[in-house]
């Protein structure tokens, strides 16, 4: 009974360990009862991205600690200096503070992000487990809070040209302008500026469930009304081909910066959230591969032959040791008898012959 309780405890600890050490190779059993094992790994190939005519999709789910009528989001295309269409974005009144369940979700997501930066091999596990893992979207509130909305959740997607651009959220709604665009910020009280924000999801390209992006779960708290948050993003087109999915998505790396706008001190700019992105000229193709059957068979034969060779070697060594020990015991059993003295002082060292007792 004590041993059974110990096994239950070990099993519970393994289930609670959300981030175990990742081995260098991953082994999967086949449907035939685990008699055949097959390794899979991710192969990375690089080539020049020649697709410039298609559009880039930006998937957004950001909550800003300001009311929806005070903020506006759009994209400035640096190639044509025009605002991309923001019709795919939805503005929803929300509560900025998370519920206990949502806060726990965010904590686990941030913990996974930190481990993903330390254990780069976890990225291969993420690629393999798409569509198998739970959804990475923010769960709905489980409590019926009577608190009035104090934030705005901006979610949806945009289609932009595959050139460098600037997605930003700032004060006032965007209006078209012959030389670019402008925001109606004059009607908003300066004391209501608060660009504390939470990025529940930000990705580029096809939306793939189960993929964790670098900014998912990020939360920033503004310490001043005039504060600018900047994210410098480098996007890498990626073709993902596994045994579960084939998708055209994008990976990206990001550098963060934040500062207080103070024109008197020489810190110029506009308060808000700015995501400046640029696309890499290289495209990465990530393919899941497995060991060919012939190579698996050759390795299996090598393992079986090695087992037989090692077994024969150990058997020969053991037999040699046993024969040495046995020979020593036999030599010890034939010790010479005591010498027989004669009257003249000489001794007889010969072993006497056995007497014939037959009459």
Tab-separated table of C-alpha atoms in Angstrom:
chain	number	residue	atom	x	y	z
A	1	UNK	CA	0.000	0.000	0.000
A	2	UNK	CA	2.840	2.355	0.823
A	3	UNK	CA	4.503	1.645	-2.537
A	4	UNK	CA	1.181	2.342	-4.330
A	5	UNK	CA	0.825	5.732	-2.635
A	6	UNK	CA	4.394	6.585	-3.601
A	7	UNK	CA	3.661	5.803	-7.246
A	8	UNK	CA	0.569	8.025	-7.163
A	9	UNK	CA	2.622	10.861	-5.683
A	10	UNK	CA	5.314	10.555	-8.383
A	11	UNK	CA	2.658	10.499	-11.085
A	12	UNK	CA	1.065	13.658	-9.683
A	13	UNK	CA	4.412	15.457	-9.570
A	14	UNK	CA	5.091	14.554	-13.213
A	15	UNK	CA	1.695	15.955	-14.223
A	16	UNK	CA	2.349	19.201	-12.369
A	17	UNK	CA	5.731	19.642	-14.061
A	18	UNK	CA	4.606	21.733	-17.035
A	19	UNK	CA	8.137	22.315	-18.371
A	20	UNK	CA	10.304	19.175	-18.092
A	21	UNK	CA	13.772	18.990	-19.569
A	22	UNK	CA	13.656	18.514	-23.298
A	23	UNK	CA	15.754	15.607	-24.648
A	24	UNK	CA	17.742	15.946	-27.840
A	25	UNK	CA	15.634	13.376	-29.649
A	26	UNK	CA	11.973	12.531	-29.332
A	27	UNK	CA	10.720	8.983	-29.655
A	28	UNK	CA	7.190	8.003	-30.612
A	29	UNK	CA	5.730	4.510	-30.421
A	30	UNK	CA	3.809	3.115	-33.349
A	31	UNK	CA	0.244	1.878	-33.281
A	32	UNK	CA	1.444	-1.734	-33.302
A	33	UNK	CA	2.000	-1.800	-29.578
A	34	UNK	CA	5.306	0.011	-29.277
A	35	UNK	CA	7.396	-2.656	-31.009
A	36	UNK	CA	8.824	-0.231	-33.567
A	37	UNK	CA	10.198	3.201	-32.655
A	38	UNK	CA	10.737	6.118	-35.017
A	39	UNK	CA	12.628	9.373	-34.441
A	40	UNK	CA	11.425	12.667	-35.913
A	41	UNK	CA	13.277	15.952	-36.086
A	42	UNK	CA	12.832	19.414	-37.550
A	43	UNK	CA	14.858	20.329	-40.639
A	44	UNK	CA	15.524	24.026	-41.333
A	45	UNK	CA	16.201	25.248	-44.867
A	46	UNK	CA	16.853	28.847	-45.946
A	47	UNK	CA	16.210	30.523	-49.271
A	48	UNK	CA	15.518	33.985	-50.668
A	49	UNK	CA	11.897	35.075	-50.348
A	50	UNK	CA	10.750	35.980	-53.873
A	51	UNK	CA	7.089	36.574	-53.027
A	52	UNK	CA	6.547	40.332	-52.908
A	53	UNK	CA	3.094	40.549	-54.459
A	54	UNK	CA	1.083	38.840	-51.732
A	55	UNK	CA	-0.299	40.567	-48.667
A	56	UNK	CA	0.935	40.149	-45.095
A	57	UNK	CA	-1.668	39.349	-42.462
A	58	UNK	CA	-1.272	40.856	-38.989
A	59	UNK	CA	-3.235	39.146	-36.182
A	60	UNK	CA	-3.872	41.438	-33.206
A	61	UNK	CA	-5.380	41.077	-29.736
A	62	UNK	CA	-4.283	43.998	-27.527
A	63	UNK	CA	-6.006	45.584	-24.526
A	64	UNK	CA	-5.252	49.247	-23.728
A	65	UNK	CA	-6.155	50.867	-20.402
A	66	UNK	CA	-8.193	53.616	-22.090
A	67	UNK	CA	-11.777	53.792	-23.283
A	68	UNK	CA	-12.417	52.864	-26.896
A	69	UNK	CA	-13.592	56.338	-27.938
A	70	UNK	CA	-10.212	57.778	-26.953
A	71	UNK	CA	-7.877	55.498	-28.942
A	72	UNK	CA	-7.328	54.562	-32.564
A	73	UNK	CA	-5.235	51.877	-34.277
A	74	UNK	CA	-3.944	51.768	-37.842
A	75	UNK	CA	-0.926	50.874	-39.983
A	76	UNK	CA	1.295	53.288	-41.850
A	77	UNK	CA	2.776	51.654	-44.927
A	78	UNK	CA	6.252	53.093	-45.401
A	79	UNK	CA	6.403	52.138	-49.071
A	80	UNK	CA	3.364	54.130	-50.149
A	81	UNK	CA	3.088	56.418	-47.087
A	82	UNK	CA	-0.594	55.606	-46.708
A	83	UNK	CA	-2.765	54.067	-44.031
A	84	UNK	CA	-3.671	50.443	-44.513
A	85	UNK	CA	-7.314	49.539	-44.059
A	86	UNK	CA	-8.231	48.896	-40.431
A	87	UNK	CA	-11.698	47.520	-41.147
A	88	UNK	CA	-10.748	44.123	-39.764
A	89	UNK	CA	-10.226	45.457	-36.233
A	90	UNK	CA	-12.924	45.333	-33.567
A	91	UNK	CA	-13.000	47.686	-30.550
A	92	UNK	CA	-14.547	46.097	-27.465
A	93	UNK	CA	-14.998	47.755	-24.036
A	94	UNK	CA	-13.183	45.644	-21.459
A	95	UNK	CA	-11.826	45.560	-17.925
A	96	UNK	CA	-8.062	45.909	-17.838
A	97	UNK	CA	-7.520	43.943	-14.603
A	98	UNK	CA	-7.625	40.221	-15.240
A	99	UNK	CA	-9.726	37.745	-13.321
A	100	UNK	CA	-7.933	35.102	-11.195
A	101	UNK	CA	-8.242	32.480	-13.924
A	102	UNK	CA	-7.024	34.884	-16.613
A	103	UNK	CA	-4.131	36.004	-14.396
A	104	UNK	CA	-3.077	32.372	-13.932
A	105	UNK	CA	-3.234	31.865	-17.710
A	106	UNK	CA	-1.017	34.906	-18.224
A	107	UNK	CA	1.455	33.736	-15.576
A	108	UNK	CA	1.820	30.319	-17.227
A	109	UNK	CA	2.243	31.949	-20.629
A	110	UNK	CA	4.984	34.242	-19.337
A	111	UNK	CA	6.686	31.292	-17.663
A	112	UNK	CA	6.617	29.384	-20.927
A	113	UNK	CA	8.066	32.393	-22.732
A	114	UNK	CA	11.006	32.534	-20.318
A	115	UNK	CA	11.687	28.810	-20.694
A	116	UNK	CA	11.394	29.107	-24.477
A	117	UNK	CA	14.209	31.665	-24.455
A	118	UNK	CA	16.406	29.378	-22.357
A	119	UNK	CA	15.589	26.038	-24.025
A	120	UNK	CA	15.642	26.669	-27.766
A	121	UNK	CA	14.851	23.029	-28.475
A	122	UNK	CA	11.386	23.687	-27.044
A	123	UNK	CA	10.558	25.471	-30.294
A	124	UNK	CA	10.737	22.151	-32.141
A	125	UNK	CA	8.289	20.690	-29.611
A	126	UNK	CA	5.933	23.622	-30.228
A	127	UNK	CA	6.096	23.053	-33.986
A	128	UNK	CA	5.351	19.347	-33.555
A	129	UNK	CA	2.467	19.870	-31.125
A	130	UNK	CA	0.391	22.328	-33.161
A	131	UNK	CA	-3.324	21.518	-33.013
A	132	UNK	CA	-2.609	19.148	-30.085
A	133	UNK	CA	-2.026	21.746	-27.389
A	134	UNK	CA	-4.678	23.896	-25.764
A	135	UNK	CA	-5.714	27.182	-27.308
A	136	UNK	CA	-3.389	30.083	-26.559
A	137	UNK	CA	-6.209	32.663	-26.624
A	138	UNK	CA	-7.116	34.571	-23.468
A	139	UNK	CA	-9.905	32.653	-21.678
A	140	UNK	CA	-13.152	34.515	-20.937
A	141	UNK	CA	-13.765	35.964	-17.498
A	142	UNK	CA	-15.204	33.449	-15.068
A	143	UNK	CA	-16.543	36.088	-12.665
A	144	UNK	CA	-19.550	38.345	-13.216
A	145	UNK	CA	-17.833	41.604	-12.426
A	146	UNK	CA	-20.081	44.649	-12.051
A	147	UNK	CA	-17.111	46.955	-12.565
A	148	UNK	CA	-17.644	49.324	-15.506
A	149	UNK	CA	-15.265	48.893	-18.481
A	150	UNK	CA	-12.119	50.983	-18.148
A	151	UNK	CA	-10.151	49.625	-21.127
A	152	UNK	CA	-10.475	48.837	-24.812
A	153	UNK	CA	-9.726	45.470	-26.358
A	154	UNK	CA	-8.585	45.811	-29.975
A	155	UNK	CA	-8.626	42.520	-31.811
A	156	UNK	CA	-8.855	41.239	-35.358
A	157	UNK	CA	-6.546	41.183	-38.358
A	158	UNK	CA	-5.151	43.474	-41.040
A	159	UNK	CA	-3.754	42.874	-44.518
A	160	UNK	CA	-0.761	45.015	-45.489
A	161	UNK	CA	1.893	45.016	-48.195
A	162	UNK	CA	5.002	42.928	-47.593
A	163	UNK	CA	7.182	45.938	-46.854
A	164	UNK	CA	8.272	47.701	-43.688
A	165	UNK	CA	5.478	49.380	-41.777
A	166	UNK	CA	4.348	50.833	-38.488
A	167	UNK	CA	1.315	49.560	-36.600
A	168	UNK	CA	0.424	51.929	-33.771
A	169	UNK	CA	-2.220	52.679	-31.193
A	170	UNK	CA	-2.403	56.271	-30.058
A	171	UNK	CA	-4.842	58.936	-28.851
A	172	UNK	CA	-7.749	59.763	-31.140
A	173	UNK	CA	-9.267	58.120	-34.178
A	174	UNK	CA	-7.221	58.079	-37.383
A	175	UNK	CA	-8.340	60.184	-40.323
A	176	UNK	CA	-6.937	60.042	-43.886
A	177	UNK	CA	-4.567	62.767	-45.002
A	178	UNK	CA	-3.006	63.483	-48.427
A	179	UNK	CA	0.500	63.201	-46.980
A	180	UNK	CA	-0.154	60.326	-44.638
A	181	UNK	CA	-2.603	60.335	-41.762
A	182	UNK	CA	-3.505	62.139	-38.554
A	183	UNK	CA	-5.247	61.392	-35.253
A	184	UNK	CA	-7.942	63.523	-33.619
A	185	UNK	CA	-6.192	63.894	-30.270
A	186	UNK	CA	-7.219	67.471	-29.509
A	187	UNK	CA	-10.611	66.407	-28.148
A	188	UNK	CA	-9.143	63.999	-25.586
A	189	UNK	CA	-8.240	65.230	-22.109
A	190	UNK	CA	-4.520	64.839	-21.403
A	191	UNK	CA	-5.172	63.441	-17.925
A	192	UNK	CA	-6.975	60.453	-19.452
A	193	UNK	CA	-3.823	59.277	-21.265
A	194	UNK	CA	-2.886	55.812	-20.044
A	195	UNK	CA	-1.117	53.493	-22.444
A	196	UNK	CA	-0.726	50.607	-20.064
A	197	UNK	CA	-1.418	47.636	-22.270
A	198	UNK	CA	-1.476	43.875	-22.473
A	199	UNK	CA	-0.629	41.927	-25.634
A	200	UNK	CA	-2.637	38.731	-25.511
A	201	UNK	CA	-1.683	37.810	-29.065
A	202	UNK	CA	0.366	39.235	-31.918
A	203	UNK	CA	1.375	37.204	-34.948
A	204	UNK	CA	2.003	37.563	-38.657
A	205	UNK	CA	0.756	35.368	-41.468
A	206	UNK	CA	-1.629	32.461	-41.217
A	207	UNK	CA	-3.089	31.988	-37.746
A	208	UNK	CA	-1.853	28.636	-36.418
A	209	UNK	CA	-3.335	27.404	-33.091
A	210	UNK	CA	-0.797	26.214	-30.557
A	211	UNK	CA	2.078	28.442	-31.717
A	212	UNK	CA	3.477	30.706	-28.975
A	213	UNK	CA	4.679	34.060	-30.305
A	214	UNK	CA	7.349	36.225	-28.612
A	215	UNK	CA	4.973	38.983	-27.426
A	216	UNK	CA	2.082	36.796	-26.287
A	217	UNK	CA	1.329	37.491	-22.625
A	218	UNK	CA	3.327	40.751	-22.487
A	219	UNK	CA	2.005	43.396	-20.082
A	220	UNK	CA	3.330	46.951	-19.704
A	221	UNK	CA	2.268	49.505	-17.078
A	222	UNK	CA	2.657	53.200	-17.921
A	223	UNK	CA	4.184	55.294	-15.137
A	224	UNK	CA	3.404	58.599	-16.834
A	225	UNK	CA	0.612	60.003	-18.994
A	226	UNK	CA	3.080	60.893	-21.757
A	227	UNK	CA	4.729	57.522	-22.299
A	228	UNK	CA	5.764	55.857	-25.536
A	229	UNK	CA	6.143	52.093	-25.932
A	230	UNK	CA	8.103	50.916	-28.955
A	231	UNK	CA	8.523	47.407	-30.374
A	232	UNK	CA	11.038	46.870	-33.184
A	233	UNK	CA	10.085	43.659	-34.961
A	234	UNK	CA	11.982	41.647	-37.594
A	235	UNK	CA	9.709	39.212	-39.424
A	236	UNK	CA	10.950	36.012	-41.070
A	237	UNK	CA	8.590	34.260	-43.532
A	238	UNK	CA	8.250	30.624	-42.507
A	239	UNK	CA	6.748	27.590	-44.209
A	240	UNK	CA	5.788	24.971	-41.647
A	241	UNK	CA	5.368	21.395	-42.840
A	242	UNK	CA	4.772	18.720	-40.222
A	243	UNK	CA	2.785	15.494	-40.139
A	244	UNK	CA	-0.124	17.432	-38.623
A	245	UNK	CA	-0.156	20.733	-40.508
A	246	UNK	CA	1.150	22.611	-43.522
A	247	UNK	CA	0.967	26.399	-43.128
A	248	UNK	CA	2.553	29.628	-44.312
A	249	UNK	CA	3.274	31.633	-41.200
A	250	UNK	CA	5.928	34.042	-39.926
A	251	UNK	CA	8.363	33.974	-37.037
A	252	UNK	CA	9.667	37.209	-35.601
A	253	UNK	CA	12.182	38.652	-33.166
A	254	UNK	CA	11.457	41.788	-31.169
A	255	UNK	CA	13.352	44.499	-29.298
A	256	UNK	CA	11.440	46.596	-26.751
A	257	UNK	CA	11.924	50.190	-25.681
A	258	UNK	CA	9.891	52.628	-23.604
A	259	UNK	CA	10.407	56.259	-22.610
A	260	UNK	CA	8.542	59.275	-21.250
A	261	UNK	CA	7.761	62.059	-23.728
A	262	UNK	CA	9.193	65.329	-22.390
A	263	UNK	CA	9.769	68.004	-25.001
A	264	UNK	CA	11.514	70.295	-22.505
A	265	UNK	CA	14.109	67.578	-21.824
A	266	UNK	CA	14.590	66.771	-25.503
A	267	UNK	CA	12.558	63.555	-25.483
A	268	UNK	CA	10.240	64.129	-28.437
A	269	UNK	CA	7.559	61.911	-29.872
A	270	UNK	CA	3.920	60.929	-29.471
A	271	UNK	CA	2.410	58.989	-26.593
A	272	UNK	CA	1.180	55.569	-27.605
A	273	UNK	CA	2.110	52.035	-28.611
A	274	UNK	CA	4.228	51.700	-31.763
A	275	UNK	CA	5.176	48.432	-33.451
A	276	UNK	CA	7.668	49.026	-36.251
A	277	UNK	CA	8.144	45.903	-38.321
A	278	UNK	CA	10.422	44.950	-41.184
A	279	UNK	CA	10.574	41.760	-43.232
A	280	UNK	CA	13.636	39.623	-43.746
A	281	UNK	CA	14.687	38.797	-47.304
A	282	UNK	CA	15.213	35.159	-46.312
A	283	UNK	CA	12.499	32.548	-45.970
A	284	UNK	CA	12.738	29.545	-43.649
A	285	UNK	CA	11.191	26.189	-44.455
A	286	UNK	CA	10.683	24.008	-41.370
A	287	UNK	CA	10.000	20.373	-42.244
A	288	UNK	CA	9.427	17.472	-39.894
A	289	UNK	CA	11.375	14.443	-41.050
A	290	UNK	CA	11.695	10.894	-39.849
A	291	UNK	CA	14.253	8.129	-40.250
A	292	UNK	CA	13.826	6.034	-43.438
A	293	UNK	CA	12.879	2.405	-42.883
A	294	UNK	CA	16.080	1.073	-44.448
A	295	UNK	CA	18.201	3.212	-42.143
A	296	UNK	CA	16.114	2.099	-39.173
A	297	UNK	CA	16.599	-1.538	-40.241
A	298	UNK	CA	20.366	-1.083	-40.588
A	299	UNK	CA	20.557	0.477	-37.122
A	300	UNK	CA	18.412	-2.305	-35.695
A	301	UNK	CA	20.715	-4.945	-37.204
A	302	UNK	CA	23.725	-3.082	-35.825
A	303	UNK	CA	22.168	-3.033	-32.355
A	304	UNK	CA	21.297	-6.740	-32.465
A	305	UNK	CA	24.778	-7.613	-33.769
A	306	UNK	CA	26.376	-5.484	-31.076
A	307	UNK	CA	24.350	-7.271	-28.410
A	308	UNK	CA	25.465	-10.687	-29.678
A	309	UNK	CA	29.094	-9.574	-29.957
A	310	UNK	CA	29.111	-8.092	-26.478
A	311	UNK	CA	27.394	-11.174	-25.059
A	312	UNK	CA	29.993	-13.464	-26.699
A	313	UNK	CA	32.839	-11.308	-25.390
A	314	UNK	CA	31.468	-11.324	-21.852
A	315	UNK	CA	30.906	-15.088	-22.060
A	316	UNK	CA	34.537	-15.652	-23.166
A	317	UNK	CA	35.911	-13.456	-20.363
A	318	UNK	CA	33.735	-15.204	-17.791
A	319	UNK	CA	34.768	-18.655	-19.034
A	320	UNK	CA	38.457	-17.670	-18.887
A	321	UNK	CA	38.137	-16.458	-15.276
A	322	UNK	CA	36.256	-19.621	-14.242
A	323	UNK	CA	38.925	-21.874	-15.801
A	324	UNK	CA	41.721	-20.034	-13.969
A	325	UNK	CA	39.930	-20.396	-10.637
A	326	UNK	CA	39.152	-24.061	-11.327
A	327	UNK	CA	42.785	-24.864	-12.246
A	328	UNK	CA	44.060	-23.284	-9.028
A	329	UNK	CA	41.702	-25.418	-6.985
A	330	UNK	CA	42.890	-28.558	-8.819
A	331	UNK	CA	46.560	-27.728	-8.234
A	332	UNK	CA	45.826	-27.218	-4.547
A	333	UNK	CA	44.274	-30.697	-4.300
A	334	UNK	CA	47.555	-32.480	-5.456
A	335	UNK	CA	50.011	-31.273	-2.787
A	336	UNK	CA	53.059	-33.611	-2.249
A	337	UNK	CA	53.000	-35.898	0.878
A	338	UNK	CA	55.472	-35.513	3.760
A	339	UNK	CA	59.034	-36.818	3.152
A	340	UNK	CA	59.958	-40.258	4.622
A	341	UNK	CA	63.378	-40.207	6.468
A	342	UNK	CA	65.855	-43.098	6.108
A	343	UNK	CA	68.301	-44.304	8.736
A	344	UNK	CA	71.279	-42.725	6.949
A	345	UNK	CA	69.684	-39.238	7.143
A	346	UNK	CA	68.377	-39.076	3.563
A	347	UNK	CA	64.755	-38.426	2.766
A	348	UNK	CA	62.446	-40.020	0.271
A	349	UNK	CA	60.524	-37.311	-1.622
A	350	UNK	CA	58.826	-39.709	-4.005
A	351	UNK	CA	55.149	-40.349	-3.699
A	352	UNK	CA	54.623	-43.924	-2.632
A	353	UNK	CA	52.792	-46.174	-4.993
A	354	UNK	CA	49.355	-47.288	-4.042
A	355	UNK	CA	49.377	-50.712	-2.480
A	356	UNK	CA	47.367	-53.468	-4.038
A	357	UNK	CA	44.961	-54.583	-1.394
A	358	UNK	CA	43.733	-57.487	-3.450
A	359	UNK	CA	44.806	-60.869	-2.135
